């Protein structure tokens, strides 16, 4: 159930260039599943008015804490980056349908493919898949090495390959360059990142079962404003879906890419 809560800042740190890790504590954490997101009000004033959607990157239900990782680029996220330990942050969530962990059987292998600020939700997903007895392979794409994060966390969960546009970390190129070179063997793929990456992934593995998470622009975040609608393919009955309430995760082949 989606609820609103003033959550307490446990820690905030810059973990890569302009990339922040923010840990919050509160009751909402008990309902969180991987691939869901929260809608964050970045300041108490009317400016900026709209909430910002951010993925759930790590969940610790025992401590009632969750972590998000975000790029402080625009107005709202820069305000969010000024929050310090002990301050309260207004959070709406958890929102949306996350990644189906049960889509892959214990003993099978999942390929997790992330690009830039699409990488954070794959961390909690990988944790849950590993707990479910699934082997995970991670292929993570970034612009450059200085904006990459969570190296150790991903390495502790499974084999991890990197692609950067300038070759400063891992293979020079895109995640598809890694597929060409490494030829990963897997049963199901899960992905979150920019649209061209999701499109390439669908085309690359047409015969594999896969799930894609979309980071569309949003308004209300709760299905009421139509800001996040995406056209669907001919394979589905509906003409469009709302990323906030129907997604953000969809099986491959649902959203027209
Ligand atoms: C489901 C979902 C999960 C996301 N998870 C993450 C995450 O884990 N880490 C992260 O860094 N970013 C994530 N994003 C993208 C993030 O929401 C935007 O980068 C952020 O809202 C931009 O806000 P700003 O204040 O920096 O920019 P501004 O330019 O000030 O934002 C202006 C308006 O545009 C919207 N907007 C701008 N860019 C985007 C975008 N790419 N996607 C959605 N709305 C946008 C903002 O919500 C705001 O209403 C996610 C987006 C969605 C939809
Ligand atoms: S953001 Fe308002 S309907 Fe999705």
PDB file of C-alpha atoms and ligand atoms in Angstrom:
ATOM      1  CA  UNK A   1       0.000   0.000   0.000  1.00  0.00           C
ATOM      2  CA  UNK A   2       1.304   3.479  -0.885  1.00  0.00           C
ATOM      3  CA  UNK A   3       1.718   5.680   2.187  1.00  0.00           C
ATOM      4  CA  UNK A   4       3.234   9.062   2.969  1.00  0.00           C
ATOM      5  CA  UNK A   5       5.800   9.348   5.727  1.00  0.00           C
ATOM      6  CA  UNK A   6       8.359  11.824   7.044  1.00  0.00           C
ATOM      7  CA  UNK A   7      11.415   9.610   7.096  1.00  0.00           C
ATOM      8  CA  UNK A   8      14.603  10.352   9.027  1.00  0.00           C
ATOM      9  CA  UNK A   9      17.935  10.809   7.245  1.00  0.00           C
ATOM     10  CA  UNK A  10      20.389   8.223   8.603  1.00  0.00           C
ATOM     11  CA  UNK A  11      23.257   9.134   6.258  1.00  0.00           C
ATOM     12  CA  UNK A  12      23.995  10.971   3.045  1.00  0.00           C
ATOM     13  CA  UNK A  13      27.268  10.801   1.119  1.00  0.00           C
ATOM     14  CA  UNK A  14      28.635  11.603  -2.334  1.00  0.00           C
ATOM     15  CA  UNK A  15      29.841   8.173  -3.544  1.00  0.00           C
ATOM     16  CA  UNK A  16      30.908   9.157  -7.092  1.00  0.00           C
ATOM     17  CA  UNK A  17      31.055  12.459  -8.990  1.00  0.00           C
ATOM     18  CA  UNK A  18      27.646  14.096  -8.346  1.00  0.00           C
ATOM     19  CA  UNK A  19      26.164  10.735  -7.326  1.00  0.00           C
ATOM     20  CA  UNK A  20      24.634  10.649  -3.829  1.00  0.00           C
ATOM     21  CA  UNK A  21      23.710   7.770  -1.541  1.00  0.00           C
ATOM     22  CA  UNK A  22      20.897   8.655   0.870  1.00  0.00           C
ATOM     23  CA  UNK A  23      19.716   6.296   3.620  1.00  0.00           C
ATOM     24  CA  UNK A  24      16.354   6.944   5.289  1.00  0.00           C
ATOM     25  CA  UNK A  25      14.604   5.282   8.202  1.00  0.00           C
ATOM     26  CA  UNK A  26      10.856   4.737   8.628  1.00  0.00           C
ATOM     27  CA  UNK A  27       7.926   2.318   8.549  1.00  0.00           C
ATOM     28  CA  UNK A  28       7.486   2.384   4.732  1.00  0.00           C
ATOM     29  CA  UNK A  29      10.561   0.173   4.474  1.00  0.00           C
ATOM     30  CA  UNK A  30       8.555  -2.874   5.633  1.00  0.00           C
ATOM     31  CA  UNK A  31       6.484  -2.832   2.403  1.00  0.00           C
ATOM     32  CA  UNK A  32       9.351  -2.356  -0.103  1.00  0.00           C
ATOM     33  CA  UNK A  33      10.165  -4.851  -2.876  1.00  0.00           C
ATOM     34  CA  UNK A  34      12.963  -4.616  -5.508  1.00  0.00           C
ATOM     35  CA  UNK A  35      12.191  -2.462  -8.553  1.00  0.00           C
ATOM     36  CA  UNK A  36       9.673  -0.263  -6.738  1.00  0.00           C
ATOM     37  CA  UNK A  37      10.363   3.433  -6.279  1.00  0.00           C
ATOM     38  CA  UNK A  38       9.575   6.283  -3.894  1.00  0.00           C
ATOM     39  CA  UNK A  39       8.298   9.756  -4.753  1.00  0.00           C
ATOM     40  CA  UNK A  40      10.293  12.277  -2.740  1.00  0.00           C
ATOM     41  CA  UNK A  41       9.342  15.822  -1.799  1.00  0.00           C
ATOM     42  CA  UNK A  42      12.738  17.473  -1.849  1.00  0.00           C
ATOM     43  CA  UNK A  43      11.935  20.545   0.268  1.00  0.00           C
ATOM     44  CA  UNK A  44       9.295  21.850   2.703  1.00  0.00           C
ATOM     45  CA  UNK A  45       8.660  24.928   0.558  1.00  0.00           C
ATOM     46  CA  UNK A  46       6.542  25.088  -2.611  1.00  0.00           C
ATOM     47  CA  UNK A  47       9.709  25.283  -4.716  1.00  0.00           C
ATOM     48  CA  UNK A  48      10.244  22.855  -6.354  1.00  0.00           C
ATOM     49  CA  UNK A  49       6.634  21.707  -6.150  1.00  0.00           C
ATOM     50  CA  UNK A  50       6.775  18.312  -7.826  1.00  0.00           C
ATOM     51  CA  UNK A  51       8.110  15.231  -6.111  1.00  0.00           C
ATOM     52  CA  UNK A  52      11.043  13.330  -7.672  1.00  0.00           C
ATOM     53  CA  UNK A  53      10.816   9.592  -8.390  1.00  0.00           C
ATOM     54  CA  UNK A  54      13.845   7.629  -7.127  1.00  0.00           C
ATOM     55  CA  UNK A  55      14.405   3.868  -7.103  1.00  0.00           C
ATOM     56  CA  UNK A  56      14.921   1.728  -4.043  1.00  0.00           C
ATOM     57  CA  UNK A  57      18.580   0.614  -4.159  1.00  0.00           C
ATOM     58  CA  UNK A  58      18.904  -1.224  -0.860  1.00  0.00           C
ATOM     59  CA  UNK A  59      16.489  -2.368   1.845  1.00  0.00           C
ATOM     60  CA  UNK A  60      17.280  -3.314   5.446  1.00  0.00           C
ATOM     61  CA  UNK A  61      13.996  -4.370   7.052  1.00  0.00           C
ATOM     62  CA  UNK A  62      15.614  -5.173  10.420  1.00  0.00           C
ATOM     63  CA  UNK A  63      16.842  -1.604  10.804  1.00  0.00           C
ATOM     64  CA  UNK A  64      13.781  -0.088   9.042  1.00  0.00           C
ATOM     65  CA  UNK A  65      16.186   1.601   6.587  1.00  0.00           C
ATOM     66  CA  UNK A  66      16.378   1.898   2.818  1.00  0.00           C
ATOM     67  CA  UNK A  67      18.913   3.527   0.538  1.00  0.00           C
ATOM     68  CA  UNK A  68      18.552   5.405  -2.711  1.00  0.00           C
ATOM     69  CA  UNK A  69      21.297   6.457  -5.106  1.00  0.00           C
ATOM     70  CA  UNK A  70      20.691   9.485  -7.273  1.00  0.00           C
ATOM     71  CA  UNK A  71      22.417  11.962  -9.549  1.00  0.00           C
ATOM     72  CA  UNK A  72      22.212  15.549  -8.257  1.00  0.00           C
ATOM     73  CA  UNK A  73      21.771  17.237 -11.586  1.00  0.00           C
ATOM     74  CA  UNK A  74      18.601  19.357 -11.685  1.00  0.00           C
ATOM     75  CA  UNK A  75      17.035  21.712  -9.191  1.00  0.00           C
ATOM     76  CA  UNK A  76      15.148  19.145  -7.085  1.00  0.00           C
ATOM     77  CA  UNK A  77      17.872  16.565  -6.715  1.00  0.00           C
ATOM     78  CA  UNK A  78      20.392  19.278  -5.788  1.00  0.00           C
ATOM     79  CA  UNK A  79      18.108  20.367  -2.910  1.00  0.00           C
ATOM     80  CA  UNK A  80      17.768  16.712  -1.831  1.00  0.00           C
ATOM     81  CA  UNK A  81      21.576  16.449  -1.693  1.00  0.00           C
ATOM     82  CA  UNK A  82      21.698  19.135   1.039  1.00  0.00           C
ATOM     83  CA  UNK A  83      19.845  16.922   3.569  1.00  0.00           C
ATOM     84  CA  UNK A  84      21.899  15.889   6.570  1.00  0.00           C
ATOM     85  CA  UNK A  85      21.643  13.226   9.310  1.00  0.00           C
ATOM     86  CA  UNK A  86      18.580  13.674  11.527  1.00  0.00           C
ATOM     87  CA  UNK A  87      16.578  15.780   9.060  1.00  0.00           C
ATOM     88  CA  UNK A  88      13.141  14.613   7.893  1.00  0.00           C
ATOM     89  CA  UNK A  89      12.277  13.858   4.256  1.00  0.00           C
ATOM     90  CA  UNK A  90       8.671  13.550   3.010  1.00  0.00           C
ATOM     91  CA  UNK A  91       8.408  10.257   1.107  1.00  0.00           C
ATOM     92  CA  UNK A  92       5.460   8.715  -0.750  1.00  0.00           C
ATOM     93  CA  UNK A  93       5.785   5.008  -1.421  1.00  0.00           C
ATOM     94  CA  UNK A  94       6.624   2.320  -2.083  1.00  0.00           C
ATOM     95  CA  UNK A  95       5.184   2.761  -5.588  1.00  0.00           C
ATOM     96  CA  UNK A  96       4.666   0.485  -8.570  1.00  0.00           C
ATOM     97  CA  UNK A  97       5.132  -3.113  -9.562  1.00  0.00           C
ATOM     98  CA  UNK A  98       8.732  -4.193  -9.083  1.00  0.00           C
ATOM     99  CA  UNK A  99      10.854  -6.941 -10.637  1.00  0.00           C
ATOM    100  CA  UNK A 100       9.399 -10.478 -10.407  1.00  0.00           C
ATOM    101  CA  UNK A 101      12.073 -12.351  -8.449  1.00  0.00           C
ATOM    102  CA  UNK A 102      10.142 -15.660  -8.852  1.00  0.00           C
ATOM    103  CA  UNK A 103      10.399 -15.467 -12.674  1.00  0.00           C
ATOM    104  CA  UNK A 104      13.718 -17.268 -12.332  1.00  0.00           C
ATOM    105  CA  UNK A 105      14.067 -20.599 -10.516  1.00  0.00           C
ATOM    106  CA  UNK A 106      16.651 -21.333  -7.808  1.00  0.00           C
ATOM    107  CA  UNK A 107      19.738 -22.744  -9.538  1.00  0.00           C
ATOM    108  CA  UNK A 108      19.130 -20.721 -12.715  1.00  0.00           C
ATOM    109  CA  UNK A 109      21.069 -17.618 -13.814  1.00  0.00           C
ATOM    110  CA  UNK A 110      19.787 -14.052 -14.209  1.00  0.00           C
ATOM    111  CA  UNK A 111      21.467 -11.349 -16.295  1.00  0.00           C
ATOM    112  CA  UNK A 112      21.089  -7.870 -14.751  1.00  0.00           C
ATOM    113  CA  UNK A 113      21.792  -5.011 -17.153  1.00  0.00           C
ATOM    114  CA  UNK A 114      21.922  -1.402 -15.927  1.00  0.00           C
ATOM    115  CA  UNK A 115      22.796   1.948 -17.402  1.00  0.00           C
ATOM    116  CA  UNK A 116      23.774   5.059 -15.388  1.00  0.00           C
ATOM    117  CA  UNK A 117      21.105   6.024 -12.861  1.00  0.00           C
ATOM    118  CA  UNK A 118      19.238   2.863 -13.898  1.00  0.00           C
ATOM    119  CA  UNK A 119      21.805   0.782 -12.006  1.00  0.00           C
ATOM    120  CA  UNK A 120      20.577   1.422  -8.390  1.00  0.00           C
ATOM    121  CA  UNK A 121      17.408  -0.774  -8.374  1.00  0.00           C
ATOM    122  CA  UNK A 122      19.449  -3.716  -9.713  1.00  0.00           C
ATOM    123  CA  UNK A 123      21.405  -3.831  -6.450  1.00  0.00           C
ATOM    124  CA  UNK A 124      18.412  -4.740  -4.248  1.00  0.00           C
ATOM    125  CA  UNK A 125      17.155  -7.027  -7.034  1.00  0.00           C
ATOM    126  CA  UNK A 126      20.476  -8.889  -7.109  1.00  0.00           C
ATOM    127  CA  UNK A 127      20.400  -9.282  -3.321  1.00  0.00           C
ATOM    128  CA  UNK A 128      16.901 -10.800  -3.474  1.00  0.00           C
ATOM    129  CA  UNK A 129      17.750 -13.070  -6.415  1.00  0.00           C
ATOM    130  CA  UNK A 130      20.825 -14.380  -4.597  1.00  0.00           C
ATOM    131  CA  UNK A 131      18.690 -15.014  -1.490  1.00  0.00           C
ATOM    132  CA  UNK A 132      16.306 -16.975  -3.777  1.00  0.00           C
ATOM    133  CA  UNK A 133      19.218 -19.228  -4.883  1.00  0.00           C
ATOM    134  CA  UNK A 134      19.714 -17.577  -8.288  1.00  0.00           C
ATOM    135  CA  UNK A 135      23.154 -16.866  -9.774  1.00  0.00           C
ATOM    136  CA  UNK A 136      23.445 -13.270 -10.993  1.00  0.00           C
ATOM    137  CA  UNK A 137      25.655 -11.768 -13.706  1.00  0.00           C
ATOM    138  CA  UNK A 138      25.791  -7.955 -13.804  1.00  0.00           C
ATOM    139  CA  UNK A 139      26.543  -5.859 -16.888  1.00  0.00           C
ATOM    140  CA  UNK A 140      26.713  -2.181 -15.936  1.00  0.00           C
ATOM    141  CA  UNK A 141      27.167   0.725 -18.334  1.00  0.00           C
ATOM    142  CA  UNK A 142      28.328   4.214 -17.358  1.00  0.00           C
ATOM    143  CA  UNK A 143      29.511   7.278 -19.258  1.00  0.00           C
ATOM    144  CA  UNK A 144      32.844   7.363 -17.439  1.00  0.00           C
ATOM    145  CA  UNK A 145      34.578   5.653 -14.479  1.00  0.00           C
ATOM    146  CA  UNK A 146      34.072   8.625 -12.150  1.00  0.00           C
ATOM    147  CA  UNK A 147      30.266   8.240 -12.118  1.00  0.00           C
ATOM    148  CA  UNK A 148      30.324   4.462 -11.447  1.00  0.00           C
ATOM    149  CA  UNK A 149      29.364   3.227  -7.961  1.00  0.00           C
ATOM    150  CA  UNK A 150      28.798   0.116  -5.783  1.00  0.00           C
ATOM    151  CA  UNK A 151      31.722  -1.870  -7.302  1.00  0.00           C
ATOM    152  CA  UNK A 152      32.222  -3.946  -4.158  1.00  0.00           C
ATOM    153  CA  UNK A 153      28.522  -4.433  -3.519  1.00  0.00           C
ATOM    154  CA  UNK A 154      27.893  -5.837  -7.011  1.00  0.00           C
ATOM    155  CA  UNK A 155      31.117  -7.897  -6.987  1.00  0.00           C
ATOM    156  CA  UNK A 156      30.011  -9.568  -3.741  1.00  0.00           C
ATOM    157  CA  UNK A 157      26.737 -10.665  -5.398  1.00  0.00           C
ATOM    158  CA  UNK A 158      28.010 -12.019  -8.723  1.00  0.00           C
ATOM    159  CA  UNK A 159      30.302 -11.648 -11.710  1.00  0.00           C
ATOM    160  CA  UNK A 160      30.250  -7.990 -12.806  1.00  0.00           C
ATOM    161  CA  UNK A 161      31.268  -6.486 -16.153  1.00  0.00           C
ATOM    162  CA  UNK A 162      31.528  -2.789 -16.962  1.00  0.00           C
ATOM    163  CA  UNK A 163      31.223  -0.766 -20.137  1.00  0.00           C
ATOM    164  CA  UNK A 164      32.081   2.932 -20.311  1.00  0.00           C
ATOM    165  CA  UNK A 165      31.727   5.224 -23.286  1.00  0.00           C
ATOM    166  CA  UNK A 166      35.340   6.446 -22.983  1.00  0.00           C
ATOM    167  CA  UNK A 167      36.839   3.111 -21.871  1.00  0.00           C
ATOM    168  CA  UNK A 168      37.885   4.489 -18.467  1.00  0.00           C
ATOM    169  CA  UNK A 169      36.328   1.464 -16.706  1.00  0.00           C
ATOM    170  CA  UNK A 170      35.850  -2.021 -18.162  1.00  0.00           C
ATOM    171  CA  UNK A 171      35.197  -2.421 -21.860  1.00  0.00           C
ATOM    172  CA  UNK A 172      35.070   0.694 -24.085  1.00  0.00           C
ATOM    173  CA  UNK A 173      31.591   0.936 -25.558  1.00  0.00           C
ATOM    174  CA  UNK A 174      28.072  -0.005 -24.468  1.00  0.00           C
ATOM    175  CA  UNK A 175      26.537  -2.910 -22.589  1.00  0.00           C
ATOM    176  CA  UNK A 176      26.024  -4.621 -25.961  1.00  0.00           C
ATOM    177  CA  UNK A 177      29.812  -4.504 -26.477  1.00  0.00           C
ATOM    178  CA  UNK A 178      30.091  -6.588 -23.294  1.00  0.00           C
ATOM    179  CA  UNK A 179      27.506  -9.072 -24.645  1.00  0.00           C
ATOM    180  CA  UNK A 180      29.592  -9.452 -27.820  1.00  0.00           C
ATOM    181  CA  UNK A 181      32.830 -10.010 -25.943  1.00  0.00           C
ATOM    182  CA  UNK A 182      31.674 -12.000 -22.902  1.00  0.00           C
ATOM    183  CA  UNK A 183      28.680 -13.886 -24.364  1.00  0.00           C
ATOM    184  CA  UNK A 184      26.954 -14.347 -20.980  1.00  0.00           C
ATOM    185  CA  UNK A 185      24.846 -17.476 -20.536  1.00  0.00           C
ATOM    186  CA  UNK A 186      21.631 -16.935 -18.580  1.00  0.00           C
ATOM    187  CA  UNK A 187      17.921 -17.825 -18.296  1.00  0.00           C
ATOM    188  CA  UNK A 188      16.124 -14.495 -17.650  1.00  0.00           C
ATOM    189  CA  UNK A 189      17.235 -10.869 -17.984  1.00  0.00           C
ATOM    190  CA  UNK A 190      16.273  -7.820 -15.904  1.00  0.00           C
ATOM    191  CA  UNK A 191      17.176  -4.274 -16.869  1.00  0.00           C
ATOM    192  CA  UNK A 192      16.846  -0.602 -16.002  1.00  0.00           C
ATOM    193  CA  UNK A 193      18.369   2.298 -17.889  1.00  0.00           C
ATOM    194  CA  UNK A 194      17.964   4.665 -20.843  1.00  0.00           C
ATOM    195  CA  UNK A 195      15.503   3.753 -23.615  1.00  0.00           C
ATOM    196  CA  UNK A 196      18.159   3.055 -26.313  1.00  0.00           C
ATOM    197  CA  UNK A 197      19.744   0.526 -23.951  1.00  0.00           C
ATOM    198  CA  UNK A 198      16.411  -1.208 -23.229  1.00  0.00           C
ATOM    199  CA  UNK A 199      15.656  -1.301 -26.967  1.00  0.00           C
ATOM    200  CA  UNK A 200      19.075  -2.795 -27.752  1.00  0.00           C
ATOM    201  CA  UNK A 201      18.608  -5.425 -25.067  1.00  0.00           C
ATOM    202  CA  UNK A 202      15.197  -6.516 -26.419  1.00  0.00           C
ATOM    203  CA  UNK A 203      16.667  -6.813 -29.909  1.00  0.00           C
ATOM    204  CA  UNK A 204      19.764  -8.615 -28.676  1.00  0.00           C
ATOM    205  CA  UNK A 205      17.971 -11.395 -26.830  1.00  0.00           C
ATOM    206  CA  UNK A 206      14.641 -11.854 -28.679  1.00  0.00           C
ATOM    207  CA  UNK A 207      14.193 -15.428 -27.425  1.00  0.00           C
ATOM    208  CA  UNK A 208      14.850 -14.787 -23.744  1.00  0.00           C
ATOM    209  CA  UNK A 209      12.328 -13.928 -21.048  1.00  0.00           C
ATOM    210  CA  UNK A 210      13.072 -10.398 -19.817  1.00  0.00           C
ATOM    211  CA  UNK A 211      11.807  -7.558 -17.622  1.00  0.00           C
ATOM    212  CA  UNK A 212      12.482  -3.858 -18.232  1.00  0.00           C
ATOM    213  CA  UNK A 213      12.149  -0.955 -15.800  1.00  0.00           C
ATOM    214  CA  UNK A 214      11.357   2.474 -17.249  1.00  0.00           C
ATOM    215  CA  UNK A 215      12.442   5.808 -15.785  1.00  0.00           C
ATOM    216  CA  UNK A 216       9.874   8.043 -17.497  1.00  0.00           C
ATOM    217  CA  UNK A 217       9.251  11.632 -16.496  1.00  0.00           C
ATOM    218  CA  UNK A 218       6.539  11.753 -13.843  1.00  0.00           C
ATOM    219  CA  UNK A 219       4.023  14.107 -12.289  1.00  0.00           C
ATOM    220  CA  UNK A 220       1.769  12.651  -9.582  1.00  0.00           C
ATOM    221  CA  UNK A 221       3.451   9.218  -9.380  1.00  0.00           C
ATOM    222  CA  UNK A 222       0.153   7.548  -8.399  1.00  0.00           C
ATOM    223  CA  UNK A 223      -1.715   7.056 -11.676  1.00  0.00           C
ATOM    224  CA  UNK A 224      -3.764  10.261 -11.671  1.00  0.00           C
ATOM    225  CA  UNK A 225      -2.172  12.684 -14.163  1.00  0.00           C
ATOM    226  CA  UNK A 226      -1.106  10.831 -17.360  1.00  0.00           C
ATOM    227  CA  UNK A 227       2.394  12.422 -17.314  1.00  0.00           C
ATOM    228  CA  UNK A 228       4.084   9.030 -17.579  1.00  0.00           C
ATOM    229  CA  UNK A 229       2.059   7.256 -20.284  1.00  0.00           C
ATOM    230  CA  UNK A 230       3.887   5.084 -22.836  1.00  0.00           C
ATOM    231  CA  UNK A 231       2.509   3.555 -26.019  1.00  0.00           C
ATOM    232  CA  UNK A 232       2.311  -0.219 -26.038  1.00  0.00           C
ATOM    233  CA  UNK A 233       3.173  -2.700 -28.793  1.00  0.00           C
ATOM    234  CA  UNK A 234       0.537  -4.483 -30.897  1.00  0.00           C
ATOM    235  CA  UNK A 235       1.123  -7.567 -28.743  1.00  0.00           C
ATOM    236  CA  UNK A 236      -0.951  -6.129 -25.846  1.00  0.00           C
ATOM    237  CA  UNK A 237      -4.616  -5.133 -25.694  1.00  0.00           C
ATOM    238  CA  UNK A 238      -4.239  -1.720 -24.032  1.00  0.00           C
ATOM    239  CA  UNK A 239      -3.071   1.191 -26.232  1.00  0.00           C
ATOM    240  CA  UNK A 240      -0.930   2.685 -23.484  1.00  0.00           C
ATOM    241  CA  UNK A 241       0.334   2.012 -19.954  1.00  0.00           C
ATOM    242  CA  UNK A 242       1.164   4.321 -17.061  1.00  0.00           C
ATOM    243  CA  UNK A 243       4.719   3.762 -15.921  1.00  0.00           C
ATOM    244  CA  UNK A 244       3.985   4.840 -12.326  1.00  0.00           C
ATOM    245  CA  UNK A 245       0.999   2.610 -11.574  1.00  0.00           C
ATOM    246  CA  UNK A 246       1.232  -0.181 -14.201  1.00  0.00           C
ATOM    247  CA  UNK A 247       5.058  -0.318 -14.026  1.00  0.00           C
ATOM    248  CA  UNK A 248       7.787   0.832 -13.685  1.00  0.00           C
ATOM    249  CA  UNK A 249       8.710  -2.790 -14.544  1.00  0.00           C
ATOM    250  CA  UNK A 250       7.094  -4.460 -17.576  1.00  0.00           C
ATOM    251  CA  UNK A 251       7.792  -7.777 -19.273  1.00  0.00           C
ATOM    252  CA  UNK A 252       9.737  -7.173 -22.509  1.00  0.00           C
ATOM    253  CA  UNK A 253       7.526  -6.565 -25.529  1.00  0.00           C
ATOM    254  CA  UNK A 254       4.823  -4.579 -23.681  1.00  0.00           C
ATOM    255  CA  UNK A 255       6.076  -0.982 -24.111  1.00  0.00           C
ATOM    256  CA  UNK A 256       6.773   0.185 -27.693  1.00  0.00           C
ATOM    257  CA  UNK A 257      10.470   1.029 -27.806  1.00  0.00           C
TER     258      UNK A 257
HETATM  259  C1  LIG B   1      10.616   5.051 -11.615  1.00  0.00           C
HETATM  260  C2  LIG B   1      11.810   5.981 -11.654  1.00  0.00           C
HETATM  261  C3  LIG B   1      12.936   5.670 -10.925  1.00  0.00           C
HETATM  262  C4  LIG B   1      14.041   6.525 -10.940  1.00  0.00           C
HETATM  263  N1  LIG B   1      15.129   6.173 -10.199  1.00  0.00           N
HETATM  264  C5  LIG B   1      16.191   6.990 -10.155  1.00  0.00           C
HETATM  265  C6  LIG B   1      17.321   6.671  -9.344  1.00  0.00           C
HETATM  266  O1  LIG B   1      17.352   5.645  -8.667  1.00  0.00           O
HETATM  267  N2  LIG B   1      18.359   7.545  -9.342  1.00  0.00           N
HETATM  268  C7  LIG B   1      18.331   8.695 -10.088  1.00  0.00           C
HETATM  269  O2  LIG B   1      19.317   9.449 -10.061  1.00  0.00           O
HETATM  270  N3  LIG B   1      17.290   9.015 -10.875  1.00  0.00           N
HETATM  271  C8  LIG B   1      16.223   8.202 -10.915  1.00  0.00           C
HETATM  272  N4  LIG B   1      15.151   8.528 -11.701  1.00  0.00           N
HETATM  273  C9  LIG B   1      15.227   9.761 -12.486  1.00  0.00           C
HETATM  274  C10 LIG B   1      14.950  10.950 -11.570  1.00  0.00           C
HETATM  275  O3  LIG B   1      13.612  10.904 -11.127  1.00  0.00           O
HETATM  276  C11 LIG B   1      15.185  12.257 -12.306  1.00  0.00           C
HETATM  277  O4  LIG B   1      16.525  12.307 -12.699  1.00  0.00           O
HETATM  278  C12 LIG B   1      14.877  13.418 -11.382  1.00  0.00           C
HETATM  279  O5  LIG B   1      13.490  13.473 -11.136  1.00  0.00           O
HETATM  280  C13 LIG B   1      15.326  14.705 -11.982  1.00  0.00           C
HETATM  281  O6  LIG B   1      15.029  15.689 -11.032  1.00  0.00           O
HETATM  282  P1  LIG B   1      15.961  16.968 -10.885  1.00  0.00           P
HETATM  283  O7  LIG B   1      15.435  17.772  -9.776  1.00  0.00           O
HETATM  284  O8  LIG B   1      17.389  16.538 -10.825  1.00  0.00           O
HETATM  285  O9  LIG B   1      15.793  17.642 -12.305  1.00  0.00           O
HETATM  286  P2  LIG B   1      14.835  18.784 -12.786  1.00  0.00           P
HETATM  287  O10 LIG B   1      15.261  19.049 -14.178  1.00  0.00           O
HETATM  288  O11 LIG B   1      14.790  19.929 -11.845  1.00  0.00           O
HETATM  289  O12 LIG B   1      13.418  18.069 -12.832  1.00  0.00           O
HETATM  290  C14 LIG B   1      12.333  18.723 -13.386  1.00  0.00           C
HETATM  291  C15 LIG B   1      11.160  17.813 -13.492  1.00  0.00           C
HETATM  292  O13 LIG B   1      11.406  16.816 -14.470  1.00  0.00           O
HETATM  293  C16 LIG B   1      11.285  15.541 -13.927  1.00  0.00           C
HETATM  294  N5  LIG B   1      12.376  14.757 -14.520  1.00  0.00           N
HETATM  295  C17 LIG B   1      13.520  15.215 -15.046  1.00  0.00           C
HETATM  296  N6  LIG B   1      14.275  14.222 -15.534  1.00  0.00           N
HETATM  297  C18 LIG B   1      13.593  13.085 -15.295  1.00  0.00           C
HETATM  298  C19 LIG B   1      13.845  11.722 -15.563  1.00  0.00           C
HETATM  299  N7  LIG B   1      14.943  11.285 -16.195  1.00  0.00           N
HETATM  300  N8  LIG B   1      12.944  10.823 -15.149  1.00  0.00           N
HETATM  301  C20 LIG B   1      11.833  11.203 -14.516  1.00  0.00           C
HETATM  302  N9  LIG B   1      11.521  12.501 -14.259  1.00  0.00           N
HETATM  303  C21 LIG B   1      12.393  13.423 -14.633  1.00  0.00           C
HETATM  304  C22 LIG B   1      11.401  15.711 -12.442  1.00  0.00           C
HETATM  305  O14 LIG B   1      10.683  14.745 -11.717  1.00  0.00           O
HETATM  306  C23 LIG B   1      10.799  17.070 -12.236  1.00  0.00           C
HETATM  307  O15 LIG B   1       9.404  16.987 -12.174  1.00  0.00           O
HETATM  308  C24 LIG B   1      14.034   7.714 -11.709  1.00  0.00           C
HETATM  309  C25 LIG B   1      12.889   8.030 -12.447  1.00  0.00           C
HETATM  310  C26 LIG B   1      11.785   7.175 -12.416  1.00  0.00           C
HETATM  311  C27 LIG B   1      10.555   7.529 -13.171  1.00  0.00           C
HETATM  312  S1  LIG B   2       2.917  10.227 -13.045  1.00  0.00           S
HETATM  313 FE1  LIG B   2       0.841  10.789 -12.960  1.00  0.00          FE
HETATM  314  S2  LIG B   2      -0.095   9.109 -13.976  1.00  0.00           S
HETATM  315 FE2  LIG B   2       1.963   8.469 -13.811  1.00  0.00          FE
END
